[in-house]
Each structure stands twice: as C-alpha cells, then as structure tokens.
Amino acid sequence: MLHTSFRHVVLDVETTGLSPRRGHRIIEIGAIVIEEGRPAGEFCSLIKVDRTIPLEVQQIHGITDEMLAGEPGAEEVLPRLYAFLGDGVIVAHNARFDLGFLRHEFARLSLPLRNRSLCTLEMSRRLYPRLPDHKLDTVYRHLFGEIGGDVRRHRALDDAWMAARIWMEIQRHISR
C-alpha cells in the first residue's frame, strides 16, 4: 500500500466571483491525484448553485447559468470531492484563493478541511524569480513551451492538469 505522504491532489476551482464571504460560490472543480510522481486519477464536476454568474465572470471561464442547469448541487459534489481528497496534500496554483473557497463550501456542509497544502504560485516565485509574472499560463509556458490548443483555459480540470504538470516539474527540479 502506498504511504499517504506520497499522495498529492492538485486542484482548481472556478467560481461565481472572487469572495466566498460575499456569497460567491464554486461552480466547477477539477482535481488530479499525483502518486509517486505520476497522475493516478482525476475528479471533475460542474456544480449547480442558486446564484447567477455575472457576465464578466462568464467571460473569464466560459461557464454559463445554462451550463449548470441539471448539474448536481454542492451537497452532492463536495462530499465526493472530500472523499477523493482523503488525507492527501492539496496543491494549487494560488492555493489561498482555491482553499478559501473550498474551506467555505466544506464548512457549509460541516466537513472539516484539515489537509496540508502547497502553492505552486509561491513556489514558482521562489524558483523562477525572473519571470514577468507568475500566472499559471506564464509558469507553464516557461517550463513546457506553448499551451496546447485543446486546453480550455480557466476551466477547472484543464487548469488542474496544467498545475499538476508544473507541480511534477517543480518536484523533479527540487529532487535534483
């Protein structure tokens, strides 16, 4: 059996806005399990919420209210995500944002979030200080070249995959 310290879950969320304290909600979650340095599973779901997605936010991620119609609600999706996370270390690019929303959503369902976490944004700032910025796209291009045309930017699963590749590359860099 694999020791849990080798299990990381790289995740990304898409939301209705920037602040869970202002009532904004998670509307999409994508997560990739990394075990022993390799992808070992994924989780992805849209989440129907009782809040309209502002047009300026729709223009960022492309998720519309119509796309959420018929999708499961947070009460169904988040317990499944909670089980998927297990006791793995959560990794995210700008973890403060993603974990802020995740903590808020889990608290609504009385699910404690005790997982350790790591931030590829903070790591990339230390490892690649000369980049013009440390956005997910910039760090990805620095490490791997162009982003493939089939990647849907600002969609949770595709962003989670990009962050997972960055995480795995950072791990290779650190272990040299």
Short mmCIF file of C-alpha atoms in Angstrom, two decimals:
data_model
loop_
_atom_site.label_atom_id
_atom_site.label_comp_id
_atom_site.label_asym_id
_atom_site.label_seq_id
_atom_site.Cartn_x
_atom_site.Cartn_y
_atom_site.Cartn_z
CA MET A 1 0.00 0.00 0.00
CA LEU A 2 1.23 3.48 -0.89
CA HIS A 3 2.17 5.74 2.00
CA THR A 4 -0.17 8.78 2.06
CA SER A 5 2.71 11.24 2.22
CA PHE A 6 3.30 10.42 -1.45
CA ARG A 7 -0.28 11.38 -2.36
CA HIS A 8 -0.91 14.92 -3.58
CA VAL A 9 -4.14 16.26 -5.04
CA VAL A 10 -3.69 19.17 -7.42
CA LEU A 11 -6.92 21.11 -7.73
CA ASP A 12 -8.50 24.15 -9.30
CA VAL A 13 -11.89 25.77 -8.81
CA GLU A 14 -13.97 28.08 -10.95
CA THR A 15 -16.35 30.39 -9.13
CA THR A 16 -19.11 32.97 -9.50
CA GLY A 17 -16.79 35.71 -8.23
CA LEU A 18 -13.77 36.46 -6.08
CA SER A 19 -15.04 36.25 -2.49
CA PRO A 20 -16.87 33.46 -0.67
CA ARG A 21 -17.60 36.00 2.09
CA ARG A 22 -19.67 37.96 -0.43
CA GLY A 23 -21.69 34.86 -1.28
CA HIS A 24 -19.73 33.77 -4.33
CA ARG A 25 -19.73 30.02 -4.89
CA ILE A 26 -17.71 27.26 -6.52
CA ILE A 27 -19.29 26.20 -9.81
CA GLU A 28 -16.61 23.83 -11.11
CA ILE A 29 -13.91 21.70 -9.50
CA GLY A 30 -11.10 19.81 -11.19
CA ALA A 31 -8.57 17.70 -9.30
CA ILE A 32 -5.70 15.38 -10.24
CA VAL A 33 -4.21 12.81 -7.86
CA ILE A 34 -0.43 12.52 -8.08
CA GLU A 35 1.07 9.40 -6.50
CA GLU A 36 4.76 8.59 -6.64
CA GLY A 37 5.28 11.48 -9.04
CA ARG A 38 2.67 10.34 -11.59
CA PRO A 39 -1.00 11.13 -12.28
CA ALA A 40 -3.18 8.44 -10.73
CA GLY A 41 -6.75 9.72 -11.08
CA GLU A 42 -8.93 12.73 -11.65
CA PHE A 43 -12.12 14.34 -10.38
CA CYS A 44 -14.20 16.92 -12.22
CA SER A 45 -17.68 18.31 -11.80
CA LEU A 46 -19.76 21.35 -12.54
CA ILE A 47 -21.88 22.45 -9.57
CA LYS A 48 -25.32 24.00 -9.79
CA VAL A 49 -25.68 26.94 -7.41
CA ASP A 50 -28.53 29.27 -6.50
CA ARG A 51 -26.63 32.32 -7.71
CA THR A 52 -26.38 33.93 -11.13
CA ILE A 53 -22.95 34.01 -12.73
CA PRO A 54 -22.11 37.64 -13.59
CA LEU A 55 -21.40 38.25 -17.29
CA GLU A 56 -17.85 39.49 -16.62
CA VAL A 57 -17.11 36.24 -14.76
CA GLN A 58 -18.69 34.13 -17.53
CA GLN A 59 -16.32 35.84 -19.97
CA ILE A 60 -13.34 34.57 -17.97
CA HIS A 61 -14.18 30.88 -17.66
CA GLY A 62 -16.99 30.48 -20.18
CA ILE A 63 -19.35 28.78 -17.72
CA THR A 64 -22.92 30.00 -18.03
CA ASP A 65 -26.01 29.58 -15.86
CA GLU A 66 -27.46 27.39 -18.62
CA MET A 67 -24.47 25.04 -18.41
CA LEU A 68 -25.18 24.48 -14.71
CA ALA A 69 -28.84 23.61 -15.20
CA GLY A 70 -29.30 19.93 -14.40
CA GLU A 71 -25.85 19.60 -12.79
CA PRO A 72 -25.55 18.27 -9.23
CA GLY A 73 -25.52 20.70 -6.31
CA ALA A 74 -22.74 21.27 -3.79
CA GLU A 75 -24.44 18.90 -1.31
CA GLU A 76 -23.82 16.06 -3.77
CA VAL A 77 -20.47 17.04 -5.32
CA LEU A 78 -18.50 18.26 -2.31
CA PRO A 79 -18.79 15.10 -0.16
CA ARG A 80 -17.48 13.14 -3.19
CA LEU A 81 -14.58 15.60 -3.52
CA TYR A 82 -13.93 15.33 0.23
CA ALA A 83 -13.59 11.54 -0.11
CA PHE A 84 -11.41 11.98 -3.22
CA LEU A 85 -9.04 14.29 -1.31
CA GLY A 86 -8.72 11.88 1.59
CA ASP A 87 -5.68 12.91 3.61
CA GLY A 88 -3.66 13.89 0.54
CA VAL A 89 -1.70 17.12 0.43
CA ILE A 90 -3.65 19.68 -1.59
CA VAL A 91 -1.64 21.53 -4.24
CA ALA A 92 -3.00 24.55 -6.13
CA HIS A 93 -1.72 27.49 -8.13
CA ASN A 94 -2.74 30.38 -5.87
CA ALA A 95 -3.80 27.97 -3.14
CA ARG A 96 -5.05 30.81 -0.96
CA PHE A 97 -7.88 31.51 -3.43
CA ASP A 98 -8.88 27.88 -4.08
CA LEU A 99 -8.61 26.81 -0.43
CA GLY A 100 -10.54 29.87 0.75
CA PHE A 101 -13.47 28.79 -1.39
CA LEU A 102 -13.06 25.12 -0.53
CA ARG A 103 -12.99 25.82 3.22
CA HIS A 104 -16.09 27.97 2.91
CA GLU A 105 -18.00 25.37 0.89
CA PHE A 106 -16.92 22.49 3.14
CA ALA A 107 -17.89 24.46 6.27
CA ARG A 108 -21.42 24.88 4.84
CA LEU A 109 -21.63 21.07 4.89
CA SER A 110 -19.80 20.61 8.23
CA LEU A 111 -16.83 18.94 6.53
CA PRO A 112 -13.51 19.86 8.18
CA LEU A 113 -10.64 20.64 5.82
CA ARG A 114 -7.50 19.53 7.64
CA ASN A 115 -5.32 18.67 4.67
CA ARG A 116 -1.89 20.20 4.38
CA SER A 117 -1.49 22.39 1.33
CA LEU A 118 1.18 23.68 -1.04
CA CYS A 119 1.08 26.53 -3.53
CA THR A 120 2.76 26.29 -6.93
CA LEU A 121 2.36 30.07 -7.34
CA GLU A 122 4.51 30.71 -4.26
CA MET A 123 6.98 28.00 -5.28
CA SER A 124 7.32 29.43 -8.79
CA ARG A 125 8.03 32.89 -7.37
CA ARG A 126 10.99 31.43 -5.45
CA LEU A 127 12.25 29.13 -8.22
CA TYR A 128 11.72 31.42 -11.24
CA PRO A 129 12.11 34.98 -9.89
CA ARG A 130 12.86 36.50 -13.31
CA LEU A 131 9.52 35.65 -14.92
CA PRO A 132 7.44 38.74 -15.81
CA ASP A 133 4.62 37.36 -13.63
CA HIS A 134 3.76 34.01 -12.07
CA LYS A 135 0.33 33.36 -13.53
CA LEU A 136 -0.44 29.74 -14.34
CA ASP A 137 -0.04 30.36 -18.09
CA THR A 138 3.30 32.14 -17.67
CA VAL A 139 4.85 29.46 -15.47
CA TYR A 140 3.51 26.69 -17.71
CA ARG A 141 4.96 28.32 -20.86
CA HIS A 142 8.29 28.85 -19.10
CA LEU A 143 8.52 25.15 -18.26
CA PHE A 144 6.86 23.48 -21.26
CA GLY A 145 6.50 25.95 -24.13
CA GLU A 146 3.19 26.77 -25.70
CA ILE A 147 -0.11 25.68 -24.20
CA GLY A 148 -1.88 23.20 -26.48
CA GLY A 149 -4.83 24.44 -28.49
CA ASP A 150 -7.08 21.81 -26.94
CA VAL A 151 -6.59 23.23 -23.42
CA ARG A 152 -9.64 25.12 -22.17
CA ARG A 153 -8.09 27.91 -20.09
CA HIS A 154 -9.90 28.85 -16.90
CA ARG A 155 -11.75 25.56 -16.82
CA ALA A 156 -11.08 23.64 -13.64
CA LEU A 157 -9.86 20.30 -14.96
CA ASP A 158 -7.58 21.76 -17.63
CA ASP A 159 -6.13 24.28 -15.16
CA ALA A 160 -5.66 21.46 -12.62
CA TRP A 161 -3.75 19.45 -15.25
CA MET A 162 -1.54 22.46 -16.02
CA ALA A 163 -0.87 22.98 -12.31
CA ALA A 164 -0.19 19.24 -11.90
CA ARG A 165 2.44 19.31 -14.66
CA ILE A 166 4.02 22.37 -13.01
CA TRP A 167 3.96 20.59 -9.63
CA MET A 168 5.60 17.46 -11.04
CA GLU A 169 8.29 19.55 -12.77
CA ILE A 170 8.98 21.52 -9.58
CA GLN A 171 9.33 18.22 -7.71
CA ARG A 172 11.84 16.97 -10.32
CA HIS A 173 13.73 20.27 -10.04
CA ILE A 174 13.87 20.09 -6.22
CA SER A 175 14.98 16.44 -6.16
CA ARG A 176 17.98 17.03 -8.49
#
